[in-house]
Amino acid sequence: MDNLCEALKKLKLASADSSSDSVEGGLDCVLKALAHNNAEASEKIQEMGVLPLLPTLLAPQSSCTPKVANIIAEVAKNEFMRSPCVEAGLIPPLVQLLNSKDQEVLLQTGRALGNICYDSHEGRRAVDEAGGAQIVAEHIKSMSQNTQPANGKLLTVFCGMLMNYSNDDDSLQAQLINMGVIPTLVKLLGIHSQNTALTEMCLIAFGNLAELESSKEQFASTNIAEELVKLFRKQVEREKKEMIFEVLAPLAENDVIKLQLVEAGLVECLLDVVAQTVDGEREEDISELKTASDLMVLLLLGDESMQKLFEGGKGSVFQRVLSWVPSHNHQLQLAGALAIANFARNDGNCIHMVDTGIVQKLLDLLDRHVDEGNVTVQHAALSALRNLAIPVVNKSKMLAAGVSDVVLKFLKSEMPPVQFKLLGTLRMLIDTQADAADQLGTNQKLVERLVEWCEAKDHAGVMGESNRLLSALIRHSKSKDVVRTVIQCSGVKHLVTMATSEHMIMQNEALVALGLIAALNLGMAEKDFVSASLVQVLHKLLSDERSAPEIKYNSMILICAVMGSEPLHKEVQGLAFLDVVSKLRSHENKTVAHQASLTEQRLTVQS
């Protein structure tokens, strides 16, 4: 430490008269002290006020410049030294040195700037203001073809500098993207694939930049998919595979890149990873299996990539993924069910899958998860069944296969995501299926649970789906027995509330169901209609100019239907309905205008 103090004193004197020999010796001594104990030596340098003297020693032509830059790089490894480096005015002369032709000067300067930028807002801003990133980006571009080891080392340092400069800073990452850094880095990955340090640096840089939405288009215009898959195939080490996965996941959110990855053969790599790790019990096996199967599911979210892998239901990938559903591994069961849900995104695929017996696989899977089951697997399998039930031709086949019976086993679930999917699946199944709607609508346990969930205010999705299913049971069955069950289970008030929903489709479904209740069992529903203020709700819907034509039409149908009840009739008379309805006779929608005339007659006759 004494030697260091001496050397620092000499440096201070020498920097004043620039006698290069004593400077060289002093610099060597400082470097030695930093190598011995970086933090302690750095503190001494700061204490003795040497940093502000260094800009004068950073002359482009001076032979000691690389050593000075090296000292700054070493000092800036300490977090407490980064701001002092900026305050000492080191950034502008360092950025000037980026124009040097000397490889060693460039290397040490790149290190110094990279270390000052590491986790330092001040460092990044200073480099930004001095225009350092642009010069480094241009260097990388011009050097990218040269595969000599020394050049590879410099490229690695420069890539690292840009990474430290932009890490966790969206505006600086966007700046690099605008400079066209992405195509350059993708080229590097291809040309320097043998250089482990450089490829790792590129991967980390991709991982940072790929999080930004604006980067995806640039990535999609390069051959990144091909390069990453090529690199992935070569990897033996788990850590390196993980690094590639971390880049693939954000990139695969883009539909164009999804297709490029599928075409580059990523799926085969993922299937291999699954095969190698499925029986592994080590934590890293479990983690790798999850990453690979999750990525597989993500690739299937793109319409084109999904259809390419489906191959008319004959694709080997599709068949392999199907084999995951009966697996003993929860992660694979989950991925298999999610994959089926993703394949089931158009009618053709859904019809083919139902015809080839996939429903039974999903039902068997659900049966394994009824008691103490895995919630994510339940949710995924129900999602798949819901999607498969969308085409009309599939509904009766799925009902015949016993789907509703298995789904009903999950009525006891207390997990809102499972409740939500269960409701959606049943609603899809009974659409246009009168017998099934009748059977489910008279199932008291189901209707009671629906009424309970209609009050699940903390879970808007469950609440909305419960109301919609309640309405669907009545609309598709048109059955007196279903109406009686719904009234007995206190479901009417929820349908009246649903008529005031902000979603027009839900309002309409509620009004049609209420119309059927009034037509099929007005006497029994009368009390509920009164206590739920149905008439006031209808008056509001008809008076509101924002109400859609079909809402107005169905509200008038319902007004006519409730006139047969004395208490409801009285309420209608007390609310000046005639004024509202007569205005609707001139409504631009012909059906509404015609219904307004009929309703007006009815109101006049019965007033």
Coordinates of C-alpha atoms in Angstrom, one line a residue:
M1 CA 0.0 0.0 0.0
D2 CA 3.0 2.3 0.8
N3 CA 4.3 1.6 -2.7
L4 CA 0.9 2.5 -4.1
C5 CA 0.9 5.8 -2.3
E6 CA 4.4 6.6 -3.6
A7 CA 3.3 5.6 -7.1
L8 CA 0.2 7.8 -6.9
K9 CA 2.2 10.8 -5.7
K10 CA 4.7 10.3 -8.6
L11 CA 1.7 10.0 -11.0
K12 CA 0.3 13.3 -9.8
L13 CA 3.6 15.0 -10.3
A14 CA 4.3 13.3 -13.6
S15 CA 0.8 14.1 -15.0
A16 CA 1.8 17.8 -14.5
D17 CA 4.9 17.6 -16.6
S18 CA 4.1 14.4 -18.6
S19 CA 7.5 12.7 -18.2
S20 CA 6.4 9.4 -19.7
D21 CA 9.0 7.1 -18.1
S22 CA 8.0 7.9 -14.5
V23 CA 4.3 7.7 -15.6
E24 CA 4.8 4.2 -17.0
G25 CA 6.5 2.9 -13.8
G26 CA 3.7 4.5 -11.6
L27 CA 1.0 2.9 -13.8
D28 CA 2.6 -0.5 -13.5
C29 CA 2.7 -0.1 -9.7
V30 CA -1.0 0.9 -9.6
L31 CA -2.0 -2.1 -11.8
K32 CA -0.1 -4.4 -9.5
A33 CA -1.8 -3.0 -6.4
L34 CA -5.3 -3.3 -8.1
A35 CA -4.5 -6.9 -8.9
H36 CA -3.5 -7.6 -5.3
N37 CA -6.6 -5.9 -3.6
N38 CA -8.8 -4.0 -6.0
A39 CA -11.2 -2.4 -3.5
E40 CA -8.5 -1.1 -1.2
A41 CA -6.4 0.2 -4.0
S42 CA -9.4 1.9 -5.6
E43 CA -10.3 3.6 -2.4
K44 CA -6.7 5.0 -2.1
I45 CA -6.9 6.2 -5.8
Q46 CA -10.1 8.0 -5.0
E47 CA -8.8 9.4 -1.7
M48 CA -5.7 10.9 -3.2
G49 CA -7.6 12.6 -6.0
V50 CA -5.9 10.8 -8.9
L51 CA -9.1 10.2 -11.0
P52 CA -9.4 13.8 -12.2
L53 CA -5.8 13.7 -13.4
L54 CA -6.4 10.6 -15.7
P55 CA -8.0 12.5 -18.6
T56 CA -4.8 14.2 -19.4
L57 CA -3.1 10.8 -19.5
L58 CA -5.6 9.4 -22.0
A59 CA -4.0 11.0 -25.0
P60 CA -4.6 8.9 -28.2
Q61 CA -0.9 9.0 -29.2
S62 CA 0.6 8.2 -25.7
S63 CA 2.1 4.8 -25.2
C64 CA 0.7 4.7 -21.6
T65 CA -2.9 5.1 -22.7
P66 CA -3.8 1.4 -22.7
K67 CA -2.5 1.1 -19.1
V68 CA -4.5 4.1 -18.0
A69 CA -7.7 2.7 -19.6
N70 CA -6.9 -0.6 -18.0
I71 CA -6.6 1.1 -14.5
I72 CA -10.0 2.8 -15.1
A73 CA -11.5 -0.6 -16.1
E74 CA -10.2 -2.3 -13.0
V75 CA -11.3 0.6 -10.7
A76 CA -14.8 0.6 -12.2
K77 CA -15.3 -3.0 -11.1
N78 CA -16.2 -1.5 -7.8
E79 CA -19.7 0.0 -7.6
F80 CA -18.6 2.9 -5.4
M81 CA -16.1 4.0 -8.0
R82 CA -18.4 4.3 -11.0
S83 CA -20.0 7.7 -10.2
P84 CA -16.5 9.2 -9.3
C85 CA -15.2 8.0 -12.7
V86 CA -18.1 10.0 -14.4
E87 CA -17.6 13.0 -12.1
A88 CA -13.8 13.0 -12.9
G89 CA -14.7 13.6 -16.6
L90 CA -13.3 10.2 -17.8
I91 CA -16.1 9.4 -20.2
P92 CA -15.5 11.9 -23.0
P93 CA -11.7 11.1 -23.4
L94 CA -12.5 7.4 -23.3
V95 CA -15.1 7.7 -26.0
Q96 CA -12.6 9.7 -28.1
L97 CA -10.2 6.7 -27.8
L98 CA -12.9 4.5 -29.5
N99 CA -11.6 6.1 -32.7
S100 CA -8.1 4.6 -32.2
K101 CA -6.7 2.0 -34.6
D102 CA -4.7 0.3 -31.8
Q103 CA -6.3 -3.0 -30.8
E104 CA -5.1 -2.9 -27.1
V105 CA -6.4 0.7 -26.7
L106 CA -9.8 -0.3 -28.0
L107 CA -9.9 -3.4 -25.8
Q108 CA -9.1 -1.6 -22.5
T109 CA -11.3 1.4 -23.5
G110 CA -14.2 -1.0 -24.2
R111 CA -13.6 -2.7 -20.8
A112 CA -13.5 0.7 -19.0
L113 CA -16.7 2.0 -20.5
G114 CA -18.5 -1.3 -20.0
N115 CA -17.5 -1.5 -16.3
I116 CA -18.5 2.2 -15.7
C117 CA -21.9 1.5 -17.3
Y118 CA -22.6 -1.6 -15.2
D119 CA -25.6 -0.9 -13.1
S120 CA -24.8 2.8 -13.2
H121 CA -27.4 5.3 -14.4
E122 CA -24.8 8.1 -14.4
G123 CA -22.3 6.0 -16.4
R124 CA -24.9 5.2 -19.1
R125 CA -26.1 8.7 -19.4
A126 CA -22.5 10.0 -19.8
V127 CA -21.7 7.4 -22.5
D128 CA -25.0 8.3 -24.2
E129 CA -24.2 12.0 -24.2
A130 CA -20.7 11.4 -25.6
G131 CA -22.1 9.1 -28.4
G132 CA -20.1 6.1 -27.3
A133 CA -22.7 3.4 -28.1
Q134 CA -22.9 4.4 -31.8
I135 CA -19.1 4.2 -32.3
V136 CA -19.0 0.7 -30.6
A137 CA -22.0 -0.5 -32.7
E138 CA -20.2 0.6 -35.9
H139 CA -17.0 -1.2 -34.7
I140 CA -18.9 -4.4 -34.2
K141 CA -20.4 -4.1 -37.6
S142 CA -17.1 -3.5 -39.4
M143 CA -15.3 -6.2 -37.4
S144 CA -18.0 -8.9 -37.6
Q145 CA -16.5 -10.9 -40.5
N146 CA -13.0 -11.2 -38.9
T147 CA -12.6 -14.5 -37.0
Q148 CA -9.1 -14.0 -35.7
P149 CA -8.8 -14.7 -31.9
A150 CA -7.8 -11.2 -31.0
N151 CA -10.7 -9.8 -32.9
G152 CA -13.0 -12.2 -31.2
K153 CA -11.8 -11.0 -27.8
L154 CA -12.5 -7.3 -28.8
L155 CA -15.9 -8.2 -30.2
T156 CA -16.8 -9.9 -26.9
V157 CA -15.7 -6.8 -24.9
F158 CA -17.7 -4.5 -27.2
C159 CA -20.8 -6.6 -27.0
G160 CA -20.5 -6.7 -23.3
M161 CA -20.1 -3.0 -23.2
L162 CA -23.4 -2.5 -25.2
M163 CA -25.1 -5.0 -22.9
N164 CA -24.0 -3.1 -19.7
Y165 CA -24.9 0.1 -21.3
S166 CA -28.5 -0.9 -22.1
N167 CA -29.4 -3.5 -19.5
D168 CA -32.8 -2.8 -17.9
D169 CA -33.1 0.5 -19.7
D170 CA -35.9 0.5 -22.3
S171 CA -35.0 3.8 -23.9
L172 CA -31.3 2.8 -24.3
Q173 CA -32.3 -0.6 -25.6
A174 CA -34.7 1.1 -28.1
Q175 CA -31.7 3.3 -29.1
L176 CA -29.6 0.2 -29.9
I177 CA -32.4 -1.3 -31.9
N178 CA -32.7 1.9 -33.9
M179 CA -29.0 1.7 -34.6
G180 CA -29.5 -1.7 -36.2
V181 CA -27.6 -3.7 -33.6
I182 CA -29.8 -6.7 -33.9
P183 CA -29.0 -7.8 -37.5
T184 CA -25.3 -7.3 -36.7
L185 CA -25.4 -9.5 -33.5
V186 CA -27.4 -12.2 -35.4
K187 CA -24.6 -12.3 -38.0
L188 CA -22.0 -12.5 -35.2
L189 CA -23.8 -15.6 -33.8
G190 CA -23.5 -17.3 -37.2
I191 CA -19.9 -16.3 -38.0
H192 CA -18.4 -16.8 -34.6
S193 CA -20.4 -19.8 -33.4
Q194 CA -17.1 -21.5 -32.3
N195 CA -16.3 -18.6 -29.9
T196 CA -18.0 -19.6 -26.6
A197 CA -17.5 -16.2 -24.8
L198 CA -18.8 -14.2 -27.8
T199 CA -21.9 -16.4 -28.4
E200 CA -22.8 -16.2 -24.7
M201 CA -22.5 -12.4 -24.9
C202 CA -24.7 -12.3 -28.0
L203 CA -27.3 -14.5 -26.2
I204 CA -27.4 -12.3 -23.1
A205 CA -27.8 -9.3 -25.4
F206 CA -30.6 -11.0 -27.3
G207 CA -32.3 -11.9 -24.0
N208 CA -32.3 -8.2 -23.0
L209 CA -33.4 -6.8 -26.4
A210 CA -36.1 -9.5 -27.1
E211 CA -38.2 -8.3 -24.1
L212 CA -38.9 -5.1 -26.1
E213 CA -41.8 -5.3 -28.5
S214 CA -40.1 -3.1 -31.0
S215 CA -37.3 -5.6 -31.4
K216 CA -39.4 -8.4 -32.6
E217 CA -39.9 -7.1 -36.1
Q218 CA -36.1 -6.6 -36.5
F219 CA -35.5 -10.1 -35.2
A220 CA -38.1 -11.5 -37.6
S221 CA -36.3 -10.0 -40.5
T222 CA -33.0 -11.9 -39.7
N223 CA -32.3 -15.6 -39.6
I224 CA -32.2 -15.6 -35.8
A225 CA -34.5 -18.7 -35.6
E226 CA -32.1 -20.7 -37.8
E227 CA -29.0 -19.6 -35.9
L228 CA -30.5 -20.3 -32.4
V229 CA -31.8 -23.8 -33.4
K230 CA -28.4 -24.6 -35.0
L231 CA -26.7 -23.4 -31.8
F232 CA -29.1 -25.3 -29.6
R233 CA -28.5 -28.6 -31.4
K234 CA -24.7 -28.3 -30.7
Q235 CA -25.1 -27.7 -27.0
V236 CA -24.3 -30.4 -24.5
E237 CA -24.1 -28.2 -21.4
R238 CA -27.4 -27.5 -19.6
E239 CA -26.4 -23.9 -18.8
K240 CA -25.9 -23.0 -22.4
K241 CA -29.2 -24.6 -23.4
E242 CA -30.9 -22.5 -20.7
M243 CA -29.4 -19.3 -22.0
I244 CA -30.8 -20.2 -25.5
F245 CA -34.2 -21.0 -23.9
E246 CA -34.2 -17.5 -22.3
V247 CA -33.9 -15.9 -25.7
L248 CA -36.4 -18.3 -27.4
A249 CA -39.2 -17.6 -25.0
P250 CA -39.7 -13.9 -25.6
L251 CA -38.9 -14.2 -29.3
A252 CA -41.5 -17.0 -29.7
E253 CA -44.2 -14.6 -28.6
N254 CA -44.1 -13.1 -32.1
D255 CA -46.2 -15.1 -34.6
V256 CA -43.8 -14.6 -37.5
I257 CA -40.9 -15.9 -35.4
K258 CA -43.0 -18.8 -34.1
L259 CA -43.3 -20.0 -37.7
Q260 CA -39.6 -19.5 -38.4
L261 CA -38.7 -21.5 -35.3
V262 CA -41.0 -24.3 -36.4
E263 CA -39.5 -24.3 -39.9
A264 CA -36.0 -24.2 -38.4
G265 CA -36.7 -27.5 -36.6
L266 CA -37.0 -26.2 -33.0
V267 CA -39.9 -28.6 -32.2
E268 CA -37.8 -31.7 -32.8
C269 CA -35.2 -30.3 -30.4
L270 CA -37.9 -29.7 -27.8
L271 CA -39.3 -33.1 -28.2
D272 CA -35.8 -34.6 -27.7
V273 CA -35.4 -32.5 -24.5
V274 CA -38.7 -33.8 -23.2
A275 CA -37.8 -37.4 -24.0
Q276 CA -34.4 -37.0 -22.2
T277 CA -35.9 -35.4 -19.0
V278 CA -39.3 -36.9 -18.6
D279 CA -38.1 -39.6 -16.1
G280 CA -35.5 -37.4 -14.5
E281 CA -35.9 -36.6 -10.8
R282 CA -33.2 -34.0 -10.5
E283 CA -34.4 -30.4 -10.1
E284 CA -32.7 -29.4 -13.3
D285 CA -34.4 -32.2 -15.3
I286 CA -37.8 -31.0 -14.0
S287 CA -37.0 -27.4 -14.8
E288 CA -35.8 -28.3 -18.3
L289 CA -38.8 -30.4 -19.0
K290 CA -41.1 -27.5 -18.0
T291 CA -39.2 -25.0 -20.1
A292 CA -39.3 -27.2 -23.2
S293 CA -42.9 -28.2 -22.9
D294 CA -44.0 -24.6 -22.1
L295 CA -42.2 -23.4 -25.2
M296 CA -43.8 -26.1 -27.3
V297 CA -47.3 -24.8 -26.2
L298 CA -46.2 -21.3 -26.9
L299 CA -45.3 -22.2 -30.5
L300 CA -48.8 -23.6 -31.0
L301 CA -50.4 -20.2 -30.1
G302 CA -49.5 -18.9 -33.6
D303 CA -52.2 -19.9 -36.2
E304 CA -49.7 -20.7 -39.0
S305 CA -47.2 -22.5 -36.8
M306 CA -50.0 -24.5 -35.1
Q307 CA -51.6 -25.5 -38.5
K308 CA -48.2 -26.5 -39.8
L309 CA -47.6 -28.9 -36.9
F310 CA -51.2 -30.2 -37.0
E311 CA -50.7 -31.5 -40.6
G312 CA -54.3 -32.5 -40.9
G313 CA -54.1 -34.4 -37.7
K314 CA -51.5 -36.7 -39.1
G315 CA -48.4 -34.7 -38.0
S316 CA -45.9 -36.7 -36.0
V317 CA -45.5 -33.7 -33.7
F318 CA -49.2 -33.6 -33.1
Q319 CA -49.2 -37.4 -32.3
R320 CA -46.2 -37.0 -29.9
V321 CA -47.9 -34.2 -28.0
L322 CA -51.1 -36.3 -27.7
S323 CA -49.1 -39.0 -26.1
W324 CA -48.2 -36.6 -23.3
V325 CA -51.9 -36.5 -22.0
P326 CA -51.9 -40.1 -20.5
S327 CA -48.3 -39.5 -19.1
H328 CA -47.6 -40.0 -15.4
N329 CA -45.9 -36.6 -15.4
H330 CA -48.1 -33.6 -14.3
Q331 CA -46.0 -31.1 -16.4
L332 CA -46.5 -33.2 -19.5
Q333 CA -50.2 -33.8 -18.8
L334 CA -50.6 -30.0 -18.5
A335 CA -48.6 -29.3 -21.7
G336 CA -50.5 -32.0 -23.6
A337 CA -53.9 -30.6 -22.6
L338 CA -52.8 -27.0 -23.4
A339 CA -51.5 -28.2 -26.7
I340 CA -54.9 -29.8 -27.6
A341 CA -56.6 -26.5 -26.5
N342 CA -54.3 -24.7 -28.9
F343 CA -54.8 -27.1 -31.8
A344 CA -58.6 -26.8 -31.2
R345 CA -58.7 -23.3 -32.6
N346 CA -60.6 -23.9 -35.8
D347 CA -63.6 -26.1 -36.6
G348 CA -61.8 -28.4 -38.9
N349 CA -59.2 -29.4 -36.3
C350 CA -61.8 -29.7 -33.6
I351 CA -64.0 -32.0 -35.7
H352 CA -61.0 -34.2 -36.6
M353 CA -59.9 -34.4 -33.0
V354 CA -63.3 -35.4 -31.7
D355 CA -63.6 -38.0 -34.4
T356 CA -60.3 -39.6 -33.5
G357 CA -61.1 -40.1 -29.8
I358 CA -59.2 -37.3 -28.1
V359 CA -62.2 -36.5 -25.9
Q360 CA -61.8 -39.8 -24.0
K361 CA -58.1 -39.1 -23.3
L362 CA -59.1 -35.8 -21.8
L363 CA -61.9 -37.3 -19.7
D364 CA -59.5 -40.0 -18.4
L365 CA -57.1 -37.2 -17.5
L366 CA -59.8 -35.2 -15.6
D367 CA -60.9 -38.4 -13.8
R368 CA -57.4 -38.7 -12.5
H369 CA -57.5 -35.2 -11.1
V370 CA -61.0 -35.1 -9.5
D371 CA -59.9 -35.6 -5.9
E372 CA -56.9 -33.5 -4.6
G373 CA -56.2 -32.9 -8.3
N374 CA -53.7 -30.6 -9.9
V375 CA -55.6 -27.3 -10.6
T376 CA -53.5 -26.3 -13.6
V377 CA -54.1 -29.7 -15.3
Q378 CA -57.9 -29.4 -14.5
H379 CA -58.0 -25.9 -16.0
A380 CA -56.1 -27.0 -19.1
A381 CA -58.2 -30.1 -19.8
L382 CA -61.4 -28.1 -19.3
S383 CA -60.1 -25.4 -21.7
A384 CA -59.4 -28.1 -24.3
L385 CA -62.9 -29.6 -23.9
R386 CA -64.5 -26.2 -24.1
N387 CA -62.7 -25.4 -27.4
L388 CA -63.6 -28.8 -28.9
A389 CA -67.2 -28.3 -28.0
I390 CA -67.5 -25.1 -30.2
P391 CA -68.4 -26.8 -33.6
V392 CA -72.1 -27.7 -33.6
V393 CA -71.4 -31.3 -34.9
N394 CA -69.2 -32.0 -32.0
K395 CA -71.7 -31.2 -29.2
S396 CA -73.9 -34.3 -29.4
K397 CA -70.9 -36.6 -29.8
M398 CA -69.2 -35.1 -26.8
L399 CA -72.4 -35.3 -24.7
A400 CA -72.8 -38.9 -25.8
A401 CA -69.2 -39.5 -24.6
G402 CA -70.2 -38.4 -21.1
V403 CA -68.4 -35.1 -21.1
S404 CA -71.0 -33.3 -19.0
D405 CA -71.0 -36.0 -16.3
V406 CA -67.2 -35.8 -15.9
V407 CA -67.3 -31.9 -15.9
L408 CA -70.0 -31.9 -13.2
K409 CA -67.6 -33.8 -10.9
F410 CA -65.7 -30.5 -10.6
L411 CA -68.7 -28.5 -9.3
K412 CA -67.2 -28.9 -5.8
S413 CA -64.0 -27.0 -6.9
E414 CA -63.3 -23.9 -4.9
M415 CA -60.7 -22.7 -7.5
P416 CA -62.1 -19.8 -9.6
P417 CA -60.0 -20.7 -12.8
V418 CA -61.5 -24.2 -12.7
Q419 CA -65.0 -22.9 -12.0
F420 CA -64.7 -20.5 -14.9
K421 CA -63.6 -23.2 -17.5
L422 CA -66.2 -25.7 -16.2
L423 CA -69.0 -23.1 -16.8
G424 CA -67.7 -22.3 -20.2
T425 CA -67.5 -25.9 -21.2
L426 CA -71.0 -26.7 -20.1
R427 CA -72.3 -23.5 -21.9
M428 CA -70.6 -24.6 -25.1
L429 CA -72.0 -28.1 -24.8
I430 CA -75.7 -27.2 -24.4
D431 CA -75.7 -24.5 -27.1
T432 CA -78.6 -25.7 -29.4
Q433 CA -78.8 -29.0 -27.5
A434 CA -82.3 -29.0 -26.0
D435 CA -82.2 -32.4 -24.3
A436 CA -78.9 -31.7 -22.6
A437 CA -80.0 -28.2 -21.5
D438 CA -83.2 -29.8 -20.0
Q439 CA -81.2 -32.5 -18.2
L440 CA -78.6 -30.1 -16.8
G441 CA -81.2 -27.4 -16.1
T442 CA -83.2 -29.7 -13.8
N443 CA -80.1 -30.8 -12.0
Q444 CA -80.8 -29.0 -8.7
K445 CA -77.2 -29.3 -7.4
L446 CA -75.9 -27.6 -10.6
V447 CA -78.4 -24.8 -10.5
E448 CA -77.9 -24.1 -6.8
R449 CA -74.1 -23.9 -7.4
L450 CA -74.7 -21.5 -10.4
V451 CA -76.9 -19.3 -8.2
E452 CA -74.1 -19.3 -5.6
W453 CA -71.5 -18.4 -8.1
C454 CA -73.7 -15.6 -9.6
E455 CA -72.8 -13.8 -6.4
A456 CA -69.0 -14.3 -6.7
K457 CA -68.3 -10.6 -6.8
D458 CA -64.5 -11.1 -6.3
H459 CA -64.4 -13.2 -9.5
A460 CA -66.1 -11.3 -12.3
G461 CA -65.4 -14.0 -14.8
V462 CA -67.0 -16.8 -12.7
M463 CA -70.0 -14.5 -12.0
G464 CA -70.5 -13.6 -15.7
E465 CA -70.2 -17.3 -16.8
S466 CA -72.6 -18.5 -14.1
N467 CA -75.2 -16.0 -15.2
R468 CA -74.7 -16.9 -18.9
L469 CA -75.0 -20.6 -18.2
L470 CA -78.2 -20.0 -16.1
S471 CA -79.7 -18.1 -19.0
A472 CA -78.5 -20.7 -21.6
L473 CA -80.2 -23.6 -19.7
I474 CA -83.5 -21.8 -20.0
R475 CA -83.0 -20.5 -23.6
H476 CA -81.9 -23.9 -25.1
S477 CA -84.3 -26.1 -23.2
K478 CA -87.4 -23.8 -23.3
S479 CA -88.6 -26.2 -20.6
K480 CA -91.1 -25.6 -17.8
D481 CA -89.2 -27.9 -15.5
V482 CA -86.0 -26.0 -16.0
V483 CA -87.8 -22.7 -15.4
R484 CA -89.3 -24.1 -12.2
T485 CA -85.9 -25.3 -11.0
V486 CA -84.3 -21.9 -11.6
I487 CA -87.2 -20.1 -9.8
Q488 CA -87.0 -22.6 -6.8
C489 CA -83.2 -22.0 -6.5
S490 CA -83.7 -18.2 -6.5
G491 CA -82.0 -17.7 -9.8
V492 CA -84.5 -15.1 -11.2
K493 CA -83.0 -12.1 -9.5
H494 CA -79.6 -12.8 -11.0
L495 CA -81.0 -12.8 -14.5
V496 CA -82.7 -9.5 -13.9
T497 CA -79.3 -8.1 -12.7
M498 CA -77.7 -9.6 -15.8
A499 CA -80.1 -7.6 -18.0
T500 CA -78.3 -4.5 -16.7
S501 CA -74.8 -5.8 -17.7
E502 CA -72.5 -3.5 -19.6
H503 CA -72.1 -6.3 -22.2
M504 CA -74.9 -6.2 -24.7
I505 CA -74.7 -9.9 -25.5
M506 CA -75.3 -10.7 -21.8
Q507 CA -78.1 -8.3 -21.5
N508 CA -79.8 -9.9 -24.5
E509 CA -79.3 -13.5 -23.2
A510 CA -80.9 -12.4 -19.9
L511 CA -83.9 -10.7 -21.5
V512 CA -84.6 -13.8 -23.7
A513 CA -84.4 -16.1 -20.7
L514 CA -86.6 -13.8 -18.6
G515 CA -89.1 -13.7 -21.5
L516 CA -89.3 -17.5 -21.5
I517 CA -89.7 -17.6 -17.7
A518 CA -92.6 -15.1 -18.0
A519 CA -94.1 -17.2 -20.9
L520 CA -93.8 -20.6 -19.2
N521 CA -94.4 -19.8 -15.5
L522 CA -95.3 -16.2 -14.8
G523 CA -97.4 -17.1 -11.7
M524 CA -94.4 -18.7 -9.9
A525 CA -91.9 -16.0 -11.0
E526 CA -94.2 -13.1 -10.2
K527 CA -92.8 -12.5 -6.7
D528 CA -89.2 -12.6 -7.8
F529 CA -89.9 -10.3 -10.7
V530 CA -91.4 -7.7 -8.3
S531 CA -88.7 -8.0 -5.7
A532 CA -85.9 -7.7 -8.3
S533 CA -87.6 -4.5 -9.8
L534 CA -87.9 -6.1 -13.3
V535 CA -90.3 -3.5 -14.5
Q536 CA -88.1 -0.6 -13.5
V537 CA -85.1 -2.2 -15.2
L538 CA -87.1 -2.6 -18.4
H539 CA -88.3 1.0 -18.3
K540 CA -84.6 2.1 -17.9
L541 CA -83.5 -0.1 -20.8
L542 CA -86.2 1.3 -23.1
S543 CA -85.6 4.9 -22.1
D544 CA -81.8 4.7 -22.6
E545 CA -80.9 5.9 -26.0
R546 CA -77.7 3.8 -25.9
S547 CA -79.6 0.5 -25.7
A548 CA -79.1 -1.6 -28.8
P549 CA -82.1 -2.3 -31.0
E550 CA -82.3 -6.0 -29.9
I551 CA -82.3 -4.9 -26.3
K552 CA -85.2 -2.6 -26.9
Y553 CA -87.0 -5.3 -28.9
N554 CA -86.6 -8.0 -26.3
S555 CA -87.5 -5.5 -23.4
M556 CA -90.9 -4.8 -25.2
I557 CA -91.5 -8.5 -25.7
L558 CA -90.9 -9.0 -22.0
I559 CA -93.3 -6.1 -21.0
C560 CA -96.0 -7.7 -23.0
A561 CA -95.3 -11.1 -21.3
V562 CA -95.6 -9.7 -17.8
M563 CA -98.9 -7.9 -18.4
G564 CA -100.7 -11.1 -17.4
S565 CA -99.6 -10.6 -13.8
E566 CA -101.7 -8.1 -11.7
P567 CA -98.9 -6.7 -9.5
L568 CA -96.5 -6.4 -12.5
H569 CA -99.3 -4.9 -14.7
K570 CA -99.9 -2.2 -12.0
E571 CA -96.1 -1.4 -12.0
V572 CA -96.2 -1.0 -15.7
Q573 CA -99.1 1.4 -15.5
G574 CA -97.4 3.4 -12.9
L575 CA -94.3 4.0 -15.0
A576 CA -95.5 5.9 -18.1
F577 CA -94.4 3.1 -20.5
L578 CA -96.7 4.4 -23.2
D579 CA -94.7 7.6 -23.7
V580 CA -91.4 5.6 -24.1
V581 CA -92.9 3.0 -26.3
S582 CA -94.8 5.4 -28.6
K583 CA -91.4 7.2 -29.3
L584 CA -90.0 3.9 -30.4
R585 CA -92.6 3.6 -33.2
S586 CA -90.4 5.9 -35.3
H587 CA -87.2 3.9 -34.5
E588 CA -84.9 3.5 -37.5
N589 CA -84.8 -0.3 -36.9
K590 CA -88.0 -1.7 -38.6
T591 CA -88.3 -4.7 -36.2
V592 CA -88.1 -2.4 -33.2
A593 CA -90.6 0.1 -34.7
H594 CA -93.1 -2.8 -35.5
Q595 CA -92.7 -4.2 -31.9
A596 CA -93.3 -0.8 -30.5
S597 CA -96.7 -0.5 -32.3
L598 CA -97.7 -4.0 -31.0
T599 CA -96.6 -3.1 -27.5
E600 CA -98.4 0.2 -27.6
Q601 CA -101.6 -1.6 -28.6
R602 CA -101.2 -4.1 -25.8
L603 CA -100.6 -1.3 -23.2
T604 CA -103.5 0.7 -24.5
V605 CA -105.9 -2.2 -24.4
Q606 CA -104.9 -3.2 -20.9
S607 CA -104.5 0.2 -19.3

